[in-house]
Amino acid sequence: MPQKEFCPKSYQETPAGAQSSAAVHLRSGSDKRQFDFSFEPIRENLFRVTFSSEDHPLPPFPSVTKPVTSLEDIHVSTEHGFQQKTIEVGDVIASVEWANTPVVSLSWKDTDKPLYRDLPLRSYVADASGIAHYTEHDRNDLHVGLGEKRAPMDLSGRHFQLSATDSFGYDVYNTDPLYKHIPLLIKASPAGCVAIFSTTHGRGTWSVGSEVDGLWGHFKVYRQDYGGLEQYLIVGKTLKDVVRSYAELVGHPILVPRWAYGYISGGYKYTMMDEPPAHQALMEFADKLKEHEIPCSGHQMSSGYSIAEVEPKVRNVFTWNKYRFPNPEEWIAKYHSRGIRLITNIKPFLLGSHPDFQKLIDGNGFFKNPETNEPGHLNASPPQRWVGWGYETDPEVWTKTLKSGEEQFWFGDTIMVGGVYQPGVSFAKIYLPRKANDQFDFGYVNMNEPYTYFASGQWVEVPSEWKKSIPLLARIGGAIPVGKSVHTRVPGDETPASVAVEELDDYRGVEIFPPRGSSHGQAFSTTWFEDDGISLKPSISQYTVTYSSTEEKVTVGFTRDQKSGFVPAWKELDIILHNGDERRVVSDIGKPVEVNMSLRNLRFWNCCVLGCPAAAAIDLGLCDRCRHHFCALHASSASHGCPWLENIDVPSSKLHDYGLRNDRHNNVGVAYMLIDELPGIPLLHRRPSVEGLRRVFDRKWLYKKVQQSQLLRFATCSWACCMRPKSFCALNTNRDYTTILSDDGREKLIKNEIAELLSQTNTTELVRICTGLNNGVKCTFIAGKHIESDATMGCAKYQAWLSFDNGERWLVQIPRTGNSDVPSELVEYLIASEYATLRFLEPMKIPAPRAFIYGLAYIVMQALPGRPFHAHKVSPSQKAKVLEQVAEIMLEIHEHPVPSAGSPVVDKGQIQISTLAKDRFVGLSTSGPCTTPLEYILAITGQYMDLIADGQLHHKHPLEVFLFYHYLHHNGAAIVAADMQGSFFLKHVDDKGNHLLVDEEFNVVGIVSWQFARTVPASEAFGPSYLTADLVSMYSCNGSVGDDDRLLANALRERGAFGRGSTTGEVRCLLKGMVEAVSGEQIDGLDLWMESQRESCRHDSRWRAINDLCVEQHESRVALGNLGDLRAYD
């Protein structure tokens, strides 16, 4: 129609506005052509706008009846200004300005940028007999809606007619209009979504940014051919919010019958056939369905059945072409006997040539509008969705390729559907959207071979042959309820097409997609609904499956709500794991669950051993060195034939198994041997020596207990004539035999050490392994800084990084060898124990890094943010905040007791408590696991007395320290009497404070350095620690529970003395304070107490060694002139 726009202006508020303080009612100033404008909030996110006049009335029969205003439980406030009104409704700020034309804007109350805004000076205009509504247009936003419209999905920058035609044969890219139109346009952006909906049935157009007029900027315009405007604005954070609110406004669609969810066949050609007649061609088609075992619930007949047999050969609805269908009743019965319903195509018009045209006129049969007020759906989410549905915060979904919606989409909540769109292409390129909330996004898994796991937030290439497969990826954490793979019916359905179906709908399974490893305590939940599928007013029952996972198992919960009265024919629920997931499944009440393996019967490879019919084992079957595939039997036997394995000479009495293993996070195997219960671990060294291999394969975790006279030592004193332990014994460290390195010399020594370490590290293999662990995302090895001012290397471990293409960073820790004579067996045990500890922590709500893999000798873990916490450098309030979080962490640990004391290790895939991991492991008769707190205390104190007597510990103050441990050893029963018998809890032994990582607001974002962690009695796990110890108070002979100790259940701060040596006087005061804290008794004179303890120690086999050490220390102090400390040994 011609454009005859008139723009009313000079608006004034009218008395009608007083009806609601939150509404705005305006009238334009022209007496000749007055227009009324109104704006009012209806619900928290729903607003109504009208623009009308006497000759532009509101729609007389709107598609939506105005809903009742419902704002009772919502915060509403208004602010009036000059020709302006601001209305706050919940989280939405609505503003109406009328200095010229009315301008409505909508925004979230925490931002100034509007989600929606009318175009100033031209917002609402009369256009001949209709109207036009102009709004501002953002070209980067996604626009969808308007009913059926030509591709692509994003409507931005195009022009559309709002009308309906019978548009069979349309061009998907060029034809407009199509069958159905809905005057609903949704604008979606990362900030939120706004829908514009008009209630008219009249014709119109939408120009979604396709018109350009330089004087007005970018705009979109809705033009309505007749009448005034009644319009609703719907605001939401996501598309789902807007669609749900739209459905609540216009009414929910009726329920689709159950059978319609099966395969519906169709095709225009079948009912249009004359030779052979359509009824014969359709029966042949039904025979093919049966031959190929394709279950079919219904057939869409199109409209050929009703085309007249004589000229004019047009569609005569409600009639049959008797040449094509000579006996419709008989033919329908045959199709029903196959269990196939028939769906007819009824055109919404009759032509004058219709044989019953006059009859229908006489019977007033041309129009009937059935109405119902009952909603048919519980929600309004479409099964087929845009890739950004629910992922609006992912910036990639707003790119032009994904906004077009042409190459991939969501099918339901779980399945991402892609496609191959060019001949000869064998890969589909699919984007995997990423959540941006507080929950970790576990990514996706390919539902087709090779069943690869992918991280979210990246483009991936998925194998998919042109015309042979459809790329499908499942969202980790999703679930898909499934039934039988044949045509079924529900009991009670006696319709002709159902009676012919023999199979009942009496099977239900749920395919779940847990993370490949641990879900870190997160539980996933999916709910589905069922009814009989035939009742007009169905009784709906609800079913919910929840699950979580660890490395070894998947825990599943299931609830059903059948109080509606509907009880399905199925009684049991099968849990179906994704192909290749071999973990055991247990219910959330502890019972084993039988897992349906029917979806895992695909064979990748056969065993390569001649004559073996077995399939290659997924977890053991691929050797990373000879690249052959084996079944589980032949992978660990001489049939393997891999020279690398057979060249290792291991005594058969110690060899439990050898062959191949596949780390749970890896797609290929690595060679392994199991020696004396040692878990198989991958080798990281590039060229391991035969001696090194033998040492690895011959070692045992549980060492033989030795006699005191045979006490194992790390090394003897480096001074040639001295036989004492340690590289330098206690005496010789005080002499000038040691060499003090200069800064340059130390730097050179460290550089050489790290250069040698890196030369022995197969970083290429490490990158390959970790790329597999991270779903194929490529990474780069970045050497860590070790001599710079910001070096991250510690005394015990060298640290490097793996930087992934998706932005992730992993930490690689490799034990140093240049400055430590700790035996490599112990280093490897500490690595294994730290890995097991981090695995033990995964299900807890503790910000520990996730461990990915460990080996000989290295560990790879998640790189955490934050900086180390130093209690003596922060304010009291900052310290209090951190300690409060530490208390919460300890409470979480308290919820996970274990039955014995020791250090975690991985044994046959399970976390077990074994020997205590500590830095003097080999120098002691091993301890642990202990089953009672008393046994634990006695073991620890006894070992420390061994070390002190041997000169390995506390060599400067042997007497005081030995007496303390001797006292603790013989009074241990009283100490642990109040403890929880049989319960032990994880303790971070090296908890000086810098093990905590904090952000700028002192939130604890990470806890690291778990290598010496152990499970201990509650009194040690939750008692005083290095983090809270008031050492100054103890040194001052005022030993007691300090302020910061109380703050482990609510205290203030720590005051510590770090890095300085202790004098004998300080040690004596520390001894007095600690004994008083332990015993609860006041010691008036330390000398008298020490004398009483000496008497009880004289029968101890280690007492002579303590006396000898005291004499040596006395002589050393005389030689060095340290006379101030002689009084203690007089």
Coordinates of C-alpha atoms in Angstrom, one line a residue, residues 214-642:
G214 CA 20.5 8.0 6.8
L215 CA 18.6 10.6 8.7
W216 CA 17.2 8.0 11.2
G217 CA 20.0 5.6 11.8
H218 CA 19.5 1.9 12.0
F219 CA 15.9 0.9 12.6
K220 CA 13.4 -1.8 12.1
V221 CA 9.7 -1.1 11.4
Y222 CA 6.5 -3.0 11.7
R223 CA 3.7 -1.9 9.3
Q224 CA 0.1 -2.9 9.8
D225 CA -2.4 -2.5 7.0
Y226 CA -5.4 -1.7 9.0
G227 CA -6.3 -0.4 12.5
G228 CA -4.5 0.7 15.5
L229 CA -1.7 -1.1 17.4
E230 CA -2.1 -3.4 20.4
Q231 CA 1.4 -4.8 21.2
Y232 CA 3.0 -6.8 24.0
L233 CA 6.7 -6.5 24.9
I234 CA 8.2 -9.5 26.6
V235 CA 11.6 -9.3 28.3
G236 CA 13.8 -12.2 29.4
K237 CA 17.4 -13.2 30.1
T238 CA 17.2 -16.0 27.7
L239 CA 15.2 -17.2 24.7
K240 CA 13.6 -19.8 26.9
D241 CA 12.3 -17.1 29.3
V242 CA 10.7 -15.2 26.5
V243 CA 9.2 -18.2 24.7
R244 CA 7.7 -19.5 28.0
S245 CA 6.2 -16.1 28.8
Y246 CA 4.8 -15.9 25.2
A247 CA 3.2 -19.2 25.6
E248 CA 1.6 -18.1 28.9
L249 CA 0.3 -15.0 27.1
V250 CA -1.2 -16.6 24.0
G251 CA -2.1 -20.1 25.4
H252 CA -0.2 -23.4 25.3
P253 CA -0.7 -25.8 22.3
I254 CA -2.7 -28.9 22.8
L255 CA -0.9 -32.1 23.6
V256 CA 0.4 -34.1 20.7
P257 CA -0.8 -37.7 20.8
R258 CA 1.7 -40.3 21.8
W259 CA 1.8 -42.1 18.4
A260 CA 2.8 -38.8 16.7
Y261 CA 6.2 -39.0 18.3
G262 CA 7.1 -42.1 16.2
Y263 CA 8.2 -42.1 12.6
I264 CA 5.6 -40.3 10.4
S265 CA 6.0 -41.1 6.7
G266 CA 4.7 -39.0 3.9
G267 CA 5.3 -37.7 0.4
Y268 CA 3.2 -35.7 -2.0
K269 CA 3.7 -38.2 -4.9
Y270 CA 2.0 -41.2 -3.4
T271 CA -1.6 -39.9 -3.3
M272 CA -1.1 -38.1 -6.7
M273 CA -0.4 -41.4 -8.5
D274 CA -2.8 -42.7 -11.1
E275 CA -0.6 -45.6 -12.5
P276 CA -0.4 -47.6 -10.4
P277 CA -3.3 -46.2 -8.4
A278 CA -2.4 -44.5 -5.2
H279 CA -3.9 -47.1 -2.9
Q280 CA -1.7 -49.8 -4.5
A281 CA 1.4 -47.7 -4.4
L282 CA 0.8 -46.9 -0.7
M283 CA 0.4 -50.6 0.2
E284 CA 3.7 -51.4 -1.6
F285 CA 5.3 -48.7 0.5
A286 CA 3.9 -50.3 3.7
D287 CA 5.3 -53.6 2.6
K288 CA 8.8 -52.0 2.3
L289 CA 8.5 -50.6 5.8
K290 CA 7.9 -54.1 7.1
E291 CA 10.7 -55.6 5.0
H292 CA 13.2 -53.1 6.3
E293 CA 11.9 -53.3 9.9
I294 CA 11.1 -49.6 10.0
P295 CA 8.5 -48.9 12.7
C296 CA 5.9 -46.3 11.4
S297 CA 3.2 -44.7 13.5
G298 CA 1.5 -42.7 10.8
H299 CA 1.4 -41.6 7.2
Q300 CA 0.8 -38.0 6.0
M301 CA -1.5 -38.4 3.0
S302 CA -1.0 -34.9 1.5
S303 CA -4.0 -33.7 -0.5
G304 CA -3.9 -35.9 -3.6
Y305 CA -6.5 -38.2 -2.3
S306 CA -9.1 -35.4 -2.6
I307 CA -8.3 -34.1 -6.1
A308 CA -11.3 -34.4 -8.4
E309 CA -11.3 -37.1 -11.0
V310 CA -12.7 -34.8 -13.7
E311 CA -12.0 -31.3 -14.7
P312 CA -11.4 -29.0 -13.0
K313 CA -9.0 -31.3 -11.2
V314 CA -8.8 -29.2 -8.0
R315 CA -8.8 -30.2 -4.4
N316 CA -12.2 -31.0 -3.1
V317 CA -11.7 -31.4 0.7
F318 CA -13.6 -34.1 2.5
T319 CA -14.0 -36.1 -0.7
W320 CA -12.1 -39.1 -2.2
N321 CA -10.7 -39.7 -5.6
K322 CA -12.4 -43.0 -6.2
Y323 CA -10.0 -44.0 -9.0
R324 CA -7.0 -43.6 -6.8
F325 CA -8.9 -45.0 -3.7
P326 CA -11.8 -47.2 -5.0
N327 CA -12.6 -48.5 -1.4
P328 CA -11.3 -46.0 1.1
E329 CA -12.7 -47.9 4.2
E330 CA -11.0 -51.2 3.1
W331 CA -7.7 -49.4 2.4
I332 CA -7.8 -47.5 5.7
A333 CA -8.4 -50.8 7.6
K334 CA -5.4 -52.4 5.9
Y335 CA -3.1 -49.5 6.9
H336 CA -4.5 -49.7 10.5
S337 CA -3.8 -53.4 10.5
R338 CA -0.1 -52.5 10.0
G339 CA -0.3 -50.1 13.0
I340 CA -0.1 -47.1 10.7
R341 CA -2.5 -44.2 11.3
L342 CA -3.5 -41.9 8.5
I343 CA -3.2 -38.1 8.6
T344 CA -5.3 -36.2 6.1
N345 CA -4.5 -32.9 4.6
I346 CA -7.5 -30.5 4.9
K347 CA -7.3 -27.2 3.0
P348 CA -8.9 -24.3 4.8
F349 CA -11.1 -23.4 1.8
L350 CA -13.8 -24.7 -0.5
L351 CA -14.1 -23.8 -4.2
G352 CA -17.3 -23.2 -5.9
S353 CA -16.8 -26.4 -7.9
H354 CA -16.9 -28.5 -4.8
P355 CA -19.8 -31.0 -5.0
D356 CA -21.0 -30.1 -1.5
F357 CA -20.5 -26.3 -1.8
Q358 CA -24.2 -25.4 -1.6
K359 CA -24.8 -27.9 1.2
L360 CA -22.2 -26.4 3.3
I361 CA -23.6 -22.9 2.7
D362 CA -27.0 -24.0 3.8
G363 CA -25.6 -25.7 6.9
N364 CA -23.5 -22.7 8.0
G365 CA -20.5 -25.0 7.8
F366 CA -17.7 -22.7 6.5
F367 CA -16.2 -21.5 9.8
K368 CA -16.1 -22.9 13.2
N369 CA -13.6 -21.8 15.9
P370 CA -13.3 -24.4 18.7
E371 CA -12.0 -22.8 21.9
T372 CA -10.5 -24.3 25.0
N373 CA -9.1 -22.7 28.2
E374 CA -7.1 -25.7 29.2
P375 CA -3.4 -25.6 28.6
G376 CA -2.0 -28.7 26.8
H377 CA 1.7 -28.5 27.7
L378 CA 3.7 -28.1 30.9
N379 CA 6.3 -26.0 29.2
A380 CA 6.7 -24.2 25.9
S381 CA 10.2 -25.2 24.9
P382 CA 10.4 -26.3 21.3
P383 CA 12.2 -29.7 20.7
Q384 CA 14.3 -28.2 17.9
R385 CA 16.3 -25.2 19.0
W386 CA 18.9 -22.7 17.9
V387 CA 22.5 -23.6 18.9
G388 CA 22.6 -20.6 21.3
W389 CA 19.4 -21.6 23.1
G390 CA 20.4 -21.6 26.8
Y391 CA 23.9 -20.5 25.9
E392 CA 23.2 -16.8 25.2
T393 CA 26.3 -15.8 27.2
D394 CA 28.7 -17.5 24.8
P395 CA 29.9 -14.8 22.4
E396 CA 30.5 -17.3 19.6
V397 CA 26.8 -18.1 19.1
W398 CA 26.3 -14.5 18.0
T399 CA 28.5 -14.9 15.0
K400 CA 26.9 -14.7 11.6
T401 CA 27.4 -18.4 10.8
L402 CA 25.7 -19.6 14.0
K403 CA 22.9 -17.0 14.0
S404 CA 21.8 -18.2 10.5
G405 CA 20.8 -21.5 12.2
E406 CA 21.4 -23.5 9.0
E407 CA 24.1 -26.1 9.8
Q408 CA 23.5 -27.3 13.4
F409 CA 20.8 -27.2 16.0
W410 CA 19.7 -28.6 19.4
F411 CA 17.3 -31.5 19.4
G412 CA 15.9 -31.4 22.9
D413 CA 18.2 -30.7 25.9
T414 CA 20.9 -33.2 25.1
I415 CA 21.6 -33.8 21.4
M416 CA 23.5 -31.4 19.2
V417 CA 22.7 -32.2 15.5
G418 CA 25.2 -31.2 12.8
G419 CA 25.5 -32.0 9.1
V420 CA 27.6 -32.5 6.1
Y421 CA 26.4 -30.3 3.3
Q422 CA 28.8 -30.8 0.3
P423 CA 29.5 -34.0 -1.7
G424 CA 32.7 -35.8 -0.8
V425 CA 33.1 -34.2 2.6
S426 CA 33.8 -36.6 5.4
F427 CA 33.9 -34.2 8.4
A428 CA 31.2 -32.0 9.9
K429 CA 32.3 -28.7 11.5
I430 CA 30.3 -28.1 14.6
Y431 CA 30.5 -25.5 17.3
L432 CA 30.1 -26.7 20.9
P433 CA 28.6 -23.8 23.0
R434 CA 29.8 -23.2 26.5
K435 CA 28.0 -22.2 29.7
A436 CA 29.3 -19.2 31.5
N437 CA 27.8 -19.7 34.9
D438 CA 29.4 -20.9 38.2
Q439 CA 29.0 -24.6 37.2
F440 CA 31.8 -26.3 35.4
D441 CA 30.9 -27.1 31.7
F442 CA 31.9 -30.7 31.1
G443 CA 31.6 -30.5 27.4
Y444 CA 30.3 -33.0 24.8
V445 CA 30.8 -36.6 23.5
N446 CA 30.4 -37.8 19.9
M447 CA 27.5 -40.3 19.8
N448 CA 29.0 -41.9 16.7
E449 CA 32.4 -43.6 16.2
P450 CA 35.1 -42.8 17.4
Y451 CA 33.1 -41.6 20.4
T452 CA 35.5 -38.7 21.1
Y453 CA 35.0 -36.4 24.1
F454 CA 35.3 -32.7 23.4
A455 CA 35.6 -29.6 25.6
S456 CA 33.0 -27.0 25.1
G457 CA 33.5 -23.5 23.7
Q458 CA 35.3 -24.6 20.5
W459 CA 34.8 -25.6 16.9
V460 CA 35.4 -29.3 16.3
E461 CA 35.6 -31.5 13.2
V462 CA 33.5 -34.7 13.6
P463 CA 33.8 -37.6 11.2
S464 CA 30.6 -38.0 9.2
E465 CA 30.4 -39.3 5.6
W466 CA 28.3 -37.4 3.1
K467 CA 24.8 -39.0 2.8
K468 CA 25.9 -41.9 5.2
S469 CA 25.6 -40.5 8.7
I470 CA 24.3 -37.6 10.7
P471 CA 26.8 -36.1 13.2
L472 CA 25.3 -36.2 16.7
L473 CA 26.9 -35.0 19.9
A474 CA 25.6 -35.4 23.4
R475 CA 25.9 -32.8 26.1
I476 CA 27.8 -34.2 29.1
G477 CA 25.3 -34.3 31.9
G478 CA 22.3 -34.9 29.7
A479 CA 20.0 -37.9 29.5
I480 CA 17.8 -39.5 26.8
P481 CA 14.8 -41.7 27.8
V482 CA 14.4 -44.4 25.2
G483 CA 11.9 -47.2 24.6
K484 CA 11.8 -50.3 22.4
S485 CA 13.1 -50.0 18.8
V486 CA 9.8 -51.3 17.4
H487 CA 6.3 -49.9 17.1
T488 CA 4.6 -50.1 20.5
R489 CA 1.2 -49.3 22.1
V490 CA 0.1 -48.5 25.6
P491 CA -2.3 -50.8 27.3
G492 CA -5.9 -49.6 26.9
D493 CA -5.5 -48.1 23.5
E494 CA -8.1 -50.0 21.5
T495 CA -8.2 -47.8 18.4
P496 CA -7.9 -49.9 15.1
A497 CA -4.4 -48.7 14.3
S498 CA -3.2 -49.6 17.9
V499 CA -4.9 -53.0 18.2
A500 CA -2.8 -54.3 15.3
V501 CA 0.4 -53.4 17.2
E502 CA 1.6 -56.4 19.2
E503 CA 4.4 -54.9 21.2
L504 CA 3.5 -53.1 24.5
D505 CA 5.4 -50.0 25.6
D506 CA 6.8 -51.9 28.5
Y507 CA 10.5 -51.1 28.3
R508 CA 12.2 -47.9 29.4
G509 CA 15.9 -47.1 29.4
V510 CA 17.8 -43.8 30.0
E511 CA 21.0 -43.2 28.2
I512 CA 23.2 -41.0 30.3
F513 CA 26.4 -39.1 29.5
P514 CA 28.5 -38.7 32.6
P515 CA 31.9 -37.0 32.4
R516 CA 34.8 -39.3 31.4
G517 CA 36.2 -38.9 34.9
S518 CA 34.9 -37.3 38.0
S519 CA 32.0 -34.9 38.1
H520 CA 33.6 -33.2 41.1
G521 CA 30.5 -33.6 43.2
Q522 CA 28.1 -32.2 40.7
A523 CA 24.9 -34.2 40.1
F524 CA 23.1 -34.0 36.8
S525 CA 19.3 -34.3 36.6
T526 CA 16.8 -34.9 33.8
T527 CA 13.0 -35.1 34.2
W528 CA 10.6 -36.4 31.6
F529 CA 6.8 -36.8 31.5
E530 CA 4.6 -39.7 30.4
D531 CA 0.8 -40.3 29.9
D532 CA -1.3 -42.8 28.0
G533 CA -0.9 -40.7 24.9
I534 CA -4.6 -40.8 23.9
S535 CA -6.7 -39.1 26.5
L536 CA -7.9 -35.6 25.8
K537 CA -7.4 -34.7 29.4
P538 CA -4.4 -36.9 30.3
S539 CA -3.1 -37.9 33.6
I540 CA 0.6 -37.0 33.6
S541 CA 3.3 -38.8 35.6
Q542 CA 6.8 -37.5 36.2
Y543 CA 10.1 -39.3 36.3
T544 CA 13.6 -37.9 37.2
V545 CA 17.0 -39.5 36.9
T546 CA 20.0 -38.0 38.6
Y547 CA 23.6 -39.1 38.3
S548 CA 27.2 -38.2 39.3
S549 CA 30.5 -39.9 38.6
T550 CA 34.0 -40.6 39.7
E551 CA 36.9 -42.3 37.9
E552 CA 35.6 -45.7 38.9
K553 CA 31.8 -45.5 39.1
V554 CA 28.6 -43.7 38.1
T555 CA 26.1 -43.1 40.9
V556 CA 22.5 -43.0 39.7
G557 CA 19.3 -42.0 41.4
F558 CA 15.8 -42.3 40.2
T559 CA 12.4 -41.0 41.4
R560 CA 8.9 -41.3 40.1
D561 CA 5.8 -39.2 40.7
Q562 CA 2.7 -41.2 39.7
K563 CA 0.2 -39.5 42.0
S564 CA -1.7 -38.4 38.8
G565 CA -2.9 -42.0 38.5
F566 CA -1.0 -42.9 35.3
V567 CA 1.2 -46.0 35.8
P568 CA 3.2 -47.0 32.7
A569 CA 3.6 -50.6 31.5
W570 CA 7.3 -50.6 32.2
K571 CA 8.4 -51.5 35.7
E572 CA 12.2 -51.3 35.6
L573 CA 14.6 -48.6 34.3
D574 CA 17.7 -49.6 32.4
I575 CA 20.7 -47.3 32.7
I576 CA 22.6 -47.1 29.4
L577 CA 26.1 -45.7 29.5
H578 CA 27.8 -44.2 26.5
N579 CA 29.7 -46.4 24.2
G580 CA 33.1 -47.3 25.7
D581 CA 32.2 -46.2 29.3
E582 CA 33.0 -49.4 31.3
R583 CA 32.5 -48.0 34.8
R584 CA 30.4 -49.8 37.3
V585 CA 27.0 -48.2 38.1
V586 CA 25.6 -48.0 41.6
S587 CA 22.4 -46.5 42.9
D588 CA 22.4 -43.6 45.2
I589 CA 21.3 -46.0 48.0
G590 CA 24.4 -48.1 47.5
K591 CA 23.1 -51.0 45.5
P592 CA 24.7 -52.2 42.2
V593 CA 22.8 -51.3 39.1
E594 CA 22.6 -53.6 36.1
V595 CA 23.9 -51.6 33.1
N596 CA 22.3 -52.1 29.7
M597 CA 25.2 -52.7 27.3
S598 CA 23.1 -53.1 24.2
L599 CA 24.5 -49.8 22.8
R600 CA 28.1 -51.0 23.2
N601 CA 28.2 -54.0 21.0
L602 CA 30.1 -52.4 18.2
R603 CA 33.5 -53.9 17.6
F604 CA 36.3 -51.5 16.8
W605 CA 39.1 -54.0 16.1
N606 CA 39.6 -57.7 16.3
C607 CA 42.5 -59.2 18.2
C608 CA 45.6 -59.3 15.9
V609 CA 46.7 -62.7 17.1
L610 CA 46.1 -65.2 14.3
G611 CA 43.0 -67.4 15.0
C612 CA 41.8 -65.3 18.0
P613 CA 38.1 -64.4 17.5
A614 CA 37.9 -61.9 20.4
A615 CA 37.6 -58.2 20.0
A616 CA 40.5 -55.9 20.9
A617 CA 40.2 -54.7 24.4
I618 CA 39.3 -51.0 24.6
D619 CA 41.2 -50.4 27.8
L620 CA 44.3 -52.6 27.1
G621 CA 44.2 -53.3 23.4
L622 CA 46.4 -50.7 21.7
C623 CA 50.1 -50.8 22.3
D624 CA 51.6 -47.3 22.0
R625 CA 54.9 -48.7 20.7
C626 CA 54.1 -51.6 18.3
R627 CA 50.6 -50.1 17.4
H628 CA 48.9 -53.6 17.4
H629 CA 45.5 -54.3 18.8
F630 CA 45.0 -57.2 21.2
C631 CA 42.3 -58.7 23.3
A632 CA 42.7 -58.6 27.1
L633 CA 44.2 -62.1 27.2
H634 CA 46.9 -61.6 24.5
A635 CA 47.8 -58.0 25.5
S636 CA 49.3 -59.4 28.7
S637 CA 51.0 -62.5 27.4
A638 CA 54.0 -63.5 25.3
S639 CA 51.7 -63.4 22.3
H640 CA 52.0 -59.6 22.4
G641 CA 55.5 -59.8 20.9
C642 CA 56.4 -56.1 21.6

